[in-house]
Amino acid sequence: MGKYVYNEYDENPVFRTYKQRKKRKLKKKVKIIGFVIVLLMIIGFLCSSYSRIQSIQIVGSEKMTDEQILEHLSVNQSSVYFLVNKTRIVEELKALDHIQNATVQMNWKGDLKINIEEAIPIAYAQINQTYYEINDIGKVVTVKQKEVETLRGLPFVQNFHSVDLLKQFAEGFYKVPSLIQNEISDIILEPQNADPTRLKCLMKEEKKIYVRIEDLATRLDDSQFNYEAFKAASQDKCTFSIEGNYVYMEPCE
């Protein structure tokens, strides 16, 4: 056996403390270097094309092209995909006049898919040479001449000279029960001296309803004016004038 040689540093607390401090410093350096490496990797990833949206697919849009829709969104293919706010995209889409709802999906590769549910037209109007569609979210959308034929079976709104007034009409008309909407063939603005927003609604059974624009959403509600019930109870009446809380009826000619 070899002879043990005593070394005073073997049990020297000062030397032991020195070694512990040196070890801690080494661990700290390793952690710093590791952190820097991870940080550089993250920066490199963010700067690379792999962190960007790889593709954008839009499904369900017929009123606007993909390019037109993307102009209204806060994302594009240069956006970092894991920072995309899907809720914000839906809100941006629903701000468009022809979109009722939308869903947004993003996979782990960065492929963005947008499913659009477009609003449904419920009436159309003409002001001068321009045609407009009124849809079921209460918006007014300009339509091209070639698209008008697809709207012919809907109520035709006439005699409006202001788009702002037409928008006011749309905000009330989309809340009218669909049963009444489907019974209307034409809606004509017939202002009176004391009643500048009076509408004449021509029904499909040669009956007429007079109502103000501002009363469309409230007074044509089934709980206020049940058209089918009024028709059944007053078969000899063809004109219904809604004025305030009252309905005045006139006989058929």
CSV table of C-alpha atoms in Angstrom, one decimal:
chain,number,residue,atom,x,y,z
A,1,MET,CA,0.0,0.0,0.0
A,2,GLY,CA,1.1,3.5,-0.7
A,3,LYS,CA,1.9,5.7,2.1
A,4,TYR,CA,-0.7,8.5,2.7
A,5,VAL,CA,0.8,12.0,2.6
A,6,TYR,CA,-1.1,14.5,4.6
A,7,ASN,CA,-2.1,17.7,2.7
A,8,GLU,CA,-3.1,20.6,4.8
A,9,TYR,CA,-5.6,21.8,2.0
A,10,ASP,CA,-7.6,18.5,2.2
A,11,GLU,CA,-9.5,19.8,5.1
A,12,ASN,CA,-8.8,23.5,4.8
A,13,PRO,CA,-12.2,25.3,5.0
A,14,VAL,CA,-10.9,28.3,3.0
A,15,PHE,CA,-9.8,26.1,0.1
A,16,ARG,CA,-13.1,24.2,0.2
A,17,THR,CA,-15.0,27.5,0.1
A,18,TYR,CA,-12.9,28.6,-2.8
A,19,LYS,CA,-13.7,25.5,-4.7
A,20,GLN,CA,-17.4,25.9,-4.0
A,21,ARG,CA,-17.4,29.5,-5.3
A,22,LYS,CA,-15.5,28.5,-8.4
A,23,LYS,CA,-18.0,25.8,-9.1
A,24,ARG,CA,-21.0,28.2,-8.6
A,25,LYS,CA,-19.3,30.7,-11.0
A,26,LEU,CA,-18.9,27.9,-13.6
A,27,LYS,CA,-22.6,26.9,-13.3
A,28,LYS,CA,-23.6,30.6,-13.6
A,29,LYS,CA,-21.5,31.0,-16.7
A,30,VAL,CA,-23.0,27.8,-18.2
A,31,LYS,CA,-26.5,29.1,-17.5
A,32,ILE,CA,-25.7,32.4,-19.1
A,33,ILE,CA,-24.2,30.8,-22.1
A,34,GLY,CA,-27.2,28.4,-22.4
A,35,PHE,CA,-29.6,31.4,-22.1
A,36,VAL,CA,-27.7,33.3,-24.8
A,37,ILE,CA,-27.8,30.2,-27.1
A,38,VAL,CA,-31.6,29.8,-26.6
A,39,LEU,CA,-32.1,33.5,-27.1
A,40,LEU,CA,-30.2,33.4,-30.3
A,41,MET,CA,-32.1,30.4,-31.5
A,42,ILE,CA,-35.4,32.2,-30.8
A,43,ILE,CA,-34.2,35.3,-32.6
A,44,GLY,CA,-33.1,33.2,-35.5
A,45,PHE,CA,-36.4,31.5,-35.6
A,46,LEU,CA,-38.4,34.7,-35.5
A,47,CYS,CA,-36.2,36.1,-38.3
A,48,SER,CA,-36.7,33.1,-40.5
A,49,SER,CA,-39.5,32.2,-42.8
A,50,TYR,CA,-40.5,29.3,-40.6
A,51,SER,CA,-42.1,31.6,-38.0
A,52,ARG,CA,-44.3,33.3,-40.6
A,53,ILE,CA,-47.7,32.4,-41.8
A,54,GLN,CA,-47.1,29.9,-44.5
A,55,SER,CA,-50.5,30.2,-46.3
A,56,ILE,CA,-53.9,31.9,-46.0
A,57,GLN,CA,-57.0,30.1,-47.3
A,58,ILE,CA,-60.3,32.0,-47.4
A,59,VAL,CA,-63.4,29.9,-47.8
A,60,GLY,CA,-67.0,31.0,-48.4
A,61,SER,CA,-66.6,34.5,-49.8
A,62,GLU,CA,-68.4,35.3,-53.0
A,63,LYS,CA,-69.0,39.1,-52.5
A,64,MET,CA,-65.3,40.0,-52.3
A,65,THR,CA,-62.1,38.5,-53.6
A,66,ASP,CA,-59.4,37.1,-51.2
A,67,GLU,CA,-57.2,40.1,-51.9
A,68,GLN,CA,-60.0,42.6,-51.0
A,69,ILE,CA,-60.7,40.8,-47.7
A,70,LEU,CA,-57.0,40.6,-46.8
A,71,GLU,CA,-56.8,44.4,-47.2
A,72,HIS,CA,-59.0,44.7,-44.2
A,73,LEU,CA,-57.1,42.3,-42.0
A,74,SER,CA,-54.2,43.0,-39.6
A,75,VAL,CA,-52.4,39.8,-40.7
A,76,ASN,CA,-50.6,38.7,-43.9
A,77,GLN,CA,-47.9,36.1,-44.8
A,78,SER,CA,-45.2,38.2,-43.1
A,79,SER,CA,-46.9,37.9,-39.7
A,80,VAL,CA,-45.5,35.6,-37.0
A,81,TYR,CA,-48.1,32.8,-36.9
A,82,PHE,CA,-48.1,32.1,-33.1
A,83,LEU,CA,-48.7,35.8,-32.4
A,84,VAL,CA,-51.8,35.9,-34.5
A,85,ASN,CA,-54.9,37.0,-32.6
A,86,LYS,CA,-57.8,34.9,-34.1
A,87,THR,CA,-60.5,36.8,-32.1
A,88,ARG,CA,-59.3,40.1,-33.6
A,89,ILE,CA,-59.4,38.6,-37.2
A,90,VAL,CA,-63.0,37.6,-36.6
A,91,GLU,CA,-63.9,41.1,-35.4
A,92,GLU,CA,-62.2,42.6,-38.4
A,93,LEU,CA,-64.2,40.3,-40.7
A,94,LYS,CA,-67.5,41.0,-39.1
A,95,ALA,CA,-66.9,44.7,-39.5
A,96,LEU,CA,-67.4,44.2,-43.2
A,97,ASP,CA,-70.9,44.9,-44.4
A,98,HIS,CA,-71.5,41.5,-46.0
A,99,ILE,CA,-70.1,39.1,-43.4
A,100,GLN,CA,-72.3,37.7,-40.8
A,101,ASN,CA,-69.8,35.5,-39.0
A,102,ALA,CA,-66.4,33.9,-39.4
A,103,THR,CA,-64.1,31.2,-37.9
A,104,VAL,CA,-60.3,31.2,-37.9
A,105,GLN,CA,-58.1,28.2,-37.6
A,106,MET,CA,-54.3,27.9,-37.5
A,107,ASN,CA,-52.3,24.7,-37.5
A,108,TRP,CA,-48.8,24.1,-36.1
A,109,LYS,CA,-47.2,24.7,-39.5
A,110,GLY,CA,-48.5,28.2,-39.8
A,111,ASP,CA,-51.4,27.6,-42.3
A,112,LEU,CA,-54.2,30.0,-41.6
A,113,LYS,CA,-57.7,29.0,-42.7
A,114,ILE,CA,-60.6,31.5,-42.6
A,115,ASN,CA,-64.2,30.3,-43.0
A,116,ILE,CA,-66.7,33.0,-43.9
A,117,GLU,CA,-70.5,33.0,-43.5
A,118,GLU,CA,-71.9,35.8,-45.7
A,119,ALA,CA,-75.0,37.7,-44.8
A,120,ILE,CA,-78.2,36.8,-46.8
A,121,PRO,CA,-79.9,39.5,-48.9
A,122,ILE,CA,-83.5,40.3,-47.8
A,123,ALA,CA,-84.3,43.3,-50.0
A,124,TYR,CA,-82.8,45.5,-52.6
A,125,ALA,CA,-83.0,49.1,-53.6
A,126,GLN,CA,-82.1,51.6,-56.4
A,127,ILE,CA,-81.0,55.1,-55.9
A,128,ASN,CA,-80.3,56.9,-59.1
A,129,GLN,CA,-78.3,54.4,-61.2
A,130,THR,CA,-76.9,52.5,-58.3
A,131,TYR,CA,-78.4,49.3,-56.9
A,132,TYR,CA,-78.0,48.2,-53.2
A,133,GLU,CA,-78.6,45.0,-51.4
A,134,ILE,CA,-80.1,45.1,-47.9
A,135,ASN,CA,-79.0,42.0,-45.9
A,136,ASP,CA,-80.0,40.1,-42.8
A,137,ILE,CA,-77.5,41.9,-40.6
A,138,GLY,CA,-78.9,45.3,-41.4
A,139,LYS,CA,-76.2,46.4,-43.8
A,140,VAL,CA,-76.4,48.1,-47.2
A,141,VAL,CA,-74.1,46.8,-49.8
A,142,THR,CA,-73.6,48.2,-53.3
A,143,VAL,CA,-74.2,45.5,-56.0
A,144,LYS,CA,-73.2,45.4,-59.7
A,145,GLN,CA,-75.8,45.6,-62.4
A,146,LYS,CA,-75.3,41.9,-63.4
A,147,GLU,CA,-76.1,40.8,-59.8
A,148,VAL,CA,-79.5,42.6,-59.7
A,149,GLU,CA,-81.3,39.7,-61.4
A,150,THR,CA,-80.5,37.4,-58.5
A,151,LEU,CA,-82.3,39.8,-56.2
A,152,ARG,CA,-85.5,40.2,-58.2
A,153,GLY,CA,-87.7,38.0,-56.0
A,154,LEU,CA,-86.9,40.1,-52.9
A,155,PRO,CA,-88.8,43.3,-51.7
A,156,PHE,CA,-87.9,46.2,-53.9
A,157,VAL,CA,-87.2,49.4,-52.0
A,158,GLN,CA,-88.1,52.5,-53.9
A,159,ASN,CA,-88.2,56.3,-53.8
A,160,PHE,CA,-85.2,56.7,-51.5
A,161,HIS,CA,-82.9,59.6,-52.4
A,162,SER,CA,-80.3,59.2,-49.6
A,163,VAL,CA,-78.0,56.3,-48.8
A,164,ASP,CA,-78.0,57.4,-45.2
A,165,LEU,CA,-81.8,57.1,-45.0
A,166,LEU,CA,-81.6,53.7,-46.7
A,167,LYS,CA,-79.1,52.6,-44.0
A,168,GLN,CA,-81.6,53.7,-41.4
A,169,PHE,CA,-84.3,51.6,-43.1
A,170,ALA,CA,-82.0,48.6,-43.3
A,171,GLU,CA,-81.2,48.8,-39.6
A,172,GLY,CA,-84.9,48.4,-38.8
A,173,PHE,CA,-86.0,46.1,-41.7
A,174,TYR,CA,-83.7,43.2,-40.9
A,175,LYS,CA,-85.4,42.9,-37.5
A,176,VAL,CA,-88.8,42.5,-39.1
A,177,PRO,CA,-90.0,38.8,-38.8
A,178,SER,CA,-89.2,36.9,-41.9
A,179,LEU,CA,-92.9,35.9,-42.3
A,180,ILE,CA,-93.8,39.5,-43.0
A,181,GLN,CA,-90.6,40.1,-45.1
A,182,ASN,CA,-91.6,37.3,-47.4
A,183,GLU,CA,-95.1,38.7,-47.9
A,184,ILE,CA,-93.8,42.1,-49.1
A,185,SER,CA,-93.3,42.7,-52.8
A,186,ASP,CA,-92.4,46.4,-52.8
A,187,ILE,CA,-91.6,49.1,-50.2
A,188,ILE,CA,-92.1,52.7,-51.3
A,189,LEU,CA,-91.1,55.7,-49.4
A,190,GLU,CA,-94.2,58.0,-49.4
A,191,PRO,CA,-93.3,61.0,-47.1
A,192,GLN,CA,-96.1,63.3,-45.9
A,193,ASN,CA,-95.7,66.8,-44.6
A,194,ALA,CA,-96.0,65.7,-41.0
A,195,ASP,CA,-94.6,62.2,-41.6
A,196,PRO,CA,-91.4,62.3,-43.7
A,197,THR,CA,-90.4,58.7,-43.1
A,198,ARG,CA,-93.7,57.0,-44.0
A,199,LEU,CA,-93.4,53.7,-45.9
A,200,LYS,CA,-96.0,52.0,-48.0
A,201,CYS,CA,-95.4,48.2,-48.0
A,202,LEU,CA,-97.2,46.4,-50.9
A,203,MET,CA,-98.1,42.9,-49.9
A,204,LYS,CA,-98.5,39.9,-52.2
A,205,GLU,CA,-102.2,39.6,-51.5
A,206,GLU,CA,-103.0,43.2,-52.7
A,207,LYS,CA,-102.9,44.5,-49.2
A,208,LYS,CA,-100.9,47.5,-47.9
A,209,ILE,CA,-99.2,48.3,-44.7
A,210,TYR,CA,-98.2,51.9,-43.8
A,211,VAL,CA,-95.4,52.2,-41.2
A,212,ARG,CA,-92.6,54.7,-40.4
A,213,ILE,CA,-89.0,53.7,-40.9
A,214,GLU,CA,-88.2,54.2,-37.2
A,215,ASP,CA,-91.1,51.9,-36.2
A,216,LEU,CA,-90.1,48.9,-38.5
A,217,ALA,CA,-88.1,47.0,-35.8
A,218,THR,CA,-90.7,47.5,-33.0
A,219,ARG,CA,-94.2,47.8,-34.5
A,220,LEU,CA,-93.9,45.1,-37.1
A,221,ASP,CA,-92.9,42.6,-34.5
A,222,ASP,CA,-95.3,39.6,-34.0
A,223,SER,CA,-96.1,40.7,-30.5
A,224,GLN,CA,-97.2,44.2,-31.7
A,225,PHE,CA,-98.6,43.5,-35.2
A,226,ASN,CA,-99.3,39.9,-36.1
A,227,TYR,CA,-100.0,40.3,-39.8
A,228,GLU,CA,-101.5,36.8,-40.3
A,229,ALA,CA,-103.8,37.3,-37.3
A,230,PHE,CA,-105.0,40.7,-38.6
A,231,LYS,CA,-105.6,39.2,-42.1
A,232,ALA,CA,-107.6,36.4,-40.7
A,233,ALA,CA,-109.7,38.6,-38.4
A,234,SER,CA,-110.3,41.4,-40.9
A,235,GLN,CA,-110.6,39.7,-44.3
A,236,ASP,CA,-112.5,42.7,-45.7
A,237,LYS,CA,-109.7,45.1,-44.8
A,238,CYS,CA,-106.8,45.7,-47.2
A,239,THR,CA,-105.0,48.7,-45.7
A,240,PHE,CA,-103.3,48.7,-42.3
A,241,SER,CA,-101.8,52.0,-41.1
A,242,ILE,CA,-99.6,51.7,-38.0
A,243,GLU,CA,-99.4,55.0,-36.2
A,244,GLY,CA,-97.9,54.9,-32.8
A,245,ASN,CA,-99.6,52.2,-30.7
A,246,TYR,CA,-102.6,52.0,-33.0
A,247,VAL,CA,-103.5,50.2,-36.2
A,248,TYR,CA,-106.0,51.8,-38.5
A,249,MET,CA,-107.7,49.6,-41.1
A,250,GLU,CA,-109.4,50.5,-44.3
A,251,PRO,CA,-111.7,48.2,-46.4
A,252,CYS,CA,-110.7,46.8,-49.7
A,253,GLU,CA,-111.7,48.8,-52.7
